[in-house]
Amino acid sequence: MVAQRRLPTTLRTRLRHLEQKWPDPGCLGCRDRRGRIAFALVRALADGSVVPVAGYPEPCERCGQVPERIIREIEPYGAPGRRTGSVT
Ligand SMILES: [Zn+2]
């Protein structure tokens, strides 16, 4: 004799349980970029601000955010060749 397995009552119940387990995917435009790391070279200016030189990722077209975790390599103002790392 085979024991009958109990099934969830409705599809709606099953879906609700699935939705509770599933984390919010957030913006669909940059979902696959989140959690990645990008290296960018930036240059420090005299006033203390920095401008991107190379490698800075484009913002998401949908939400306007840059989802990658950016590791900036800073080229100090007036001192080419001397660089210091910074994680943002
Ligand atoms: Zn986005």
PDB file of C-alpha atoms and ligand atoms in Angstrom:
ATOM      1  CA  MET A   1       0.000   0.000   0.000  1.00  0.00           C
ATOM      2  CA  VAL A   2       1.341   3.407  -0.946  1.00  0.00           C
ATOM      3  CA  ALA A   3       0.811   6.335   1.392  1.00  0.00           C
ATOM      4  CA  GLN A   4      -0.877   9.318  -0.213  1.00  0.00           C
ATOM      5  CA  ARG A   5       1.253  12.473  -0.185  1.00  0.00           C
ATOM      6  CA  ARG A   6      -0.556  15.612   0.851  1.00  0.00           C
ATOM      7  CA  LEU A   7      -0.444  18.333  -1.728  1.00  0.00           C
ATOM      8  CA  PRO A   8      -0.802  22.079  -1.031  1.00  0.00           C
ATOM      9  CA  THR A   9      -4.399  23.110  -1.280  1.00  0.00           C
ATOM     10  CA  THR A  10      -4.188  25.669  -4.028  1.00  0.00           C
ATOM     11  CA  LEU A  11      -1.782  27.060  -6.541  1.00  0.00           C
ATOM     12  CA  ARG A  12      -2.237  30.448  -4.889  1.00  0.00           C
ATOM     13  CA  THR A  13      -0.939  29.070  -1.580  1.00  0.00           C
ATOM     14  CA  ARG A  14       2.069  27.526  -3.269  1.00  0.00           C
ATOM     15  CA  LEU A  15       2.837  30.764  -5.075  1.00  0.00           C
ATOM     16  CA  ARG A  16       2.599  32.767  -1.855  1.00  0.00           C
ATOM     17  CA  HIS A  17       5.052  30.428  -0.141  1.00  0.00           C
ATOM     18  CA  LEU A  18       7.439  30.719  -3.074  1.00  0.00           C
ATOM     19  CA  GLU A  19       7.232  34.511  -3.040  1.00  0.00           C
ATOM     20  CA  GLN A  20       8.043  34.592   0.668  1.00  0.00           C
ATOM     21  CA  LYS A  21      11.173  32.515   0.099  1.00  0.00           C
ATOM     22  CA  TRP A  22      12.309  34.469  -2.931  1.00  0.00           C
ATOM     23  CA  PRO A  23      14.269  37.688  -2.246  1.00  0.00           C
ATOM     24  CA  ASP A  24      13.189  40.881  -3.994  1.00  0.00           C
ATOM     25  CA  PRO A  25      15.064  40.964  -7.312  1.00  0.00           C
ATOM     26  CA  GLY A  26      15.152  44.778  -7.308  1.00  0.00           C
ATOM     27  CA  CYS A  27      15.738  46.573 -10.598  1.00  0.00           C
ATOM     28  CA  LEU A  28      15.519  44.144 -13.487  1.00  0.00           C
ATOM     29  CA  GLY A  29      17.755  46.308 -15.673  1.00  0.00           C
ATOM     30  CA  CYS A  30      20.894  45.753 -13.600  1.00  0.00           C
ATOM     31  CA  ARG A  31      20.036  42.604 -11.700  1.00  0.00           C
ATOM     32  CA  ASP A  32      22.882  40.617 -13.247  1.00  0.00           C
ATOM     33  CA  ARG A  33      25.414  43.378 -12.529  1.00  0.00           C
ATOM     34  CA  ARG A  34      24.773  43.517  -8.789  1.00  0.00           C
ATOM     35  CA  GLY A  35      27.453  41.996  -6.631  1.00  0.00           C
ATOM     36  CA  ARG A  36      30.108  42.396  -9.288  1.00  0.00           C
ATOM     37  CA  ILE A  37      33.288  44.329  -8.726  1.00  0.00           C
ATOM     38  CA  ALA A  38      34.600  46.979 -11.119  1.00  0.00           C
ATOM     39  CA  PHE A  39      38.032  48.548 -11.026  1.00  0.00           C
ATOM     40  CA  ALA A  40      38.170  52.202 -11.982  1.00  0.00           C
ATOM     41  CA  LEU A  41      41.036  54.615 -12.260  1.00  0.00           C
ATOM     42  CA  VAL A  42      40.169  58.087 -10.987  1.00  0.00           C
ATOM     43  CA  ARG A  43      42.220  61.236 -10.721  1.00  0.00           C
ATOM     44  CA  ALA A  44      42.253  63.430  -7.608  1.00  0.00           C
ATOM     45  CA  LEU A  45      41.822  67.128  -8.296  1.00  0.00           C
ATOM     46  CA  ALA A  46      43.227  70.074  -6.370  1.00  0.00           C
ATOM     47  CA  ASP A  47      39.894  70.702  -4.634  1.00  0.00           C
ATOM     48  CA  GLY A  48      39.773  67.166  -3.301  1.00  0.00           C
ATOM     49  CA  SER A  49      37.182  65.823  -5.726  1.00  0.00           C
ATOM     50  CA  VAL A  50      37.902  62.933  -8.064  1.00  0.00           C
ATOM     51  CA  VAL A  51      37.090  62.438 -11.730  1.00  0.00           C
ATOM     52  CA  PRO A  52      36.899  59.065 -13.456  1.00  0.00           C
ATOM     53  CA  VAL A  53      39.731  58.350 -15.875  1.00  0.00           C
ATOM     54  CA  ALA A  54      39.042  54.794 -17.017  1.00  0.00           C
ATOM     55  CA  GLY A  55      37.036  51.712 -16.209  1.00  0.00           C
ATOM     56  CA  TYR A  56      34.125  53.432 -14.497  1.00  0.00           C
ATOM     57  CA  PRO A  57      30.933  51.454 -15.294  1.00  0.00           C
ATOM     58  CA  GLU A  58      27.950  53.148 -16.918  1.00  0.00           C
ATOM     59  CA  PRO A  59      24.847  53.668 -14.766  1.00  0.00           C
ATOM     60  CA  CYS A  60      21.892  51.371 -15.316  1.00  0.00           C
ATOM     61  CA  GLU A  61      19.614  52.710 -18.079  1.00  0.00           C
ATOM     62  CA  ARG A  62      16.553  51.779 -16.067  1.00  0.00           C
ATOM     63  CA  CYS A  63      17.266  52.980 -12.511  1.00  0.00           C
ATOM     64  CA  GLY A  64      20.280  55.232 -13.078  1.00  0.00           C
ATOM     65  CA  GLN A  65      22.397  53.538 -10.427  1.00  0.00           C
ATOM     66  CA  VAL A  66      25.789  51.924 -10.743  1.00  0.00           C
ATOM     67  CA  PRO A  67      25.169  48.523  -9.151  1.00  0.00           C
ATOM     68  CA  GLU A  68      28.748  47.279  -9.158  1.00  0.00           C
ATOM     69  CA  ARG A  69      30.961  47.575  -6.139  1.00  0.00           C
ATOM     70  CA  ILE A  70      33.650  49.929  -7.362  1.00  0.00           C
ATOM     71  CA  ILE A  71      37.244  49.726  -6.319  1.00  0.00           C
ATOM     72  CA  ARG A  72      38.797  53.050  -7.176  1.00  0.00           C
ATOM     73  CA  GLU A  73      42.452  53.436  -7.844  1.00  0.00           C
ATOM     74  CA  ILE A  74      43.225  57.069  -7.131  1.00  0.00           C
ATOM     75  CA  GLU A  75      45.897  58.972  -8.966  1.00  0.00           C
ATOM     76  CA  PRO A  76      46.842  61.812  -6.568  1.00  0.00           C
ATOM     77  CA  TYR A  77      46.766  65.329  -7.927  1.00  0.00           C
ATOM     78  CA  GLY A  78      50.147  66.464  -9.156  1.00  0.00           C
ATOM     79  CA  ALA A  79      51.802  63.191  -8.376  1.00  0.00           C
ATOM     80  CA  PRO A  80      51.461  60.833 -11.333  1.00  0.00           C
ATOM     81  CA  GLY A  81      52.718  57.362 -10.606  1.00  0.00           C
ATOM     82  CA  ARG A  82      51.843  57.459  -6.920  1.00  0.00           C
ATOM     83  CA  ARG A  83      48.541  55.705  -6.473  1.00  0.00           C
ATOM     84  CA  THR A  84      46.465  54.721  -3.548  1.00  0.00           C
ATOM     85  CA  GLY A  85      43.530  52.335  -3.457  1.00  0.00           C
ATOM     86  CA  SER A  86      40.070  53.076  -2.115  1.00  0.00           C
ATOM     87  CA  VAL A  87      36.997  50.919  -1.844  1.00  0.00           C
ATOM     88  CA  THR A  88      33.625  52.633  -2.076  1.00  0.00           C
TER      89      THR A  88
HETATM   90 ZN    ZN B   1      18.966  49.173 -12.531  1.00  0.00          ZN
END
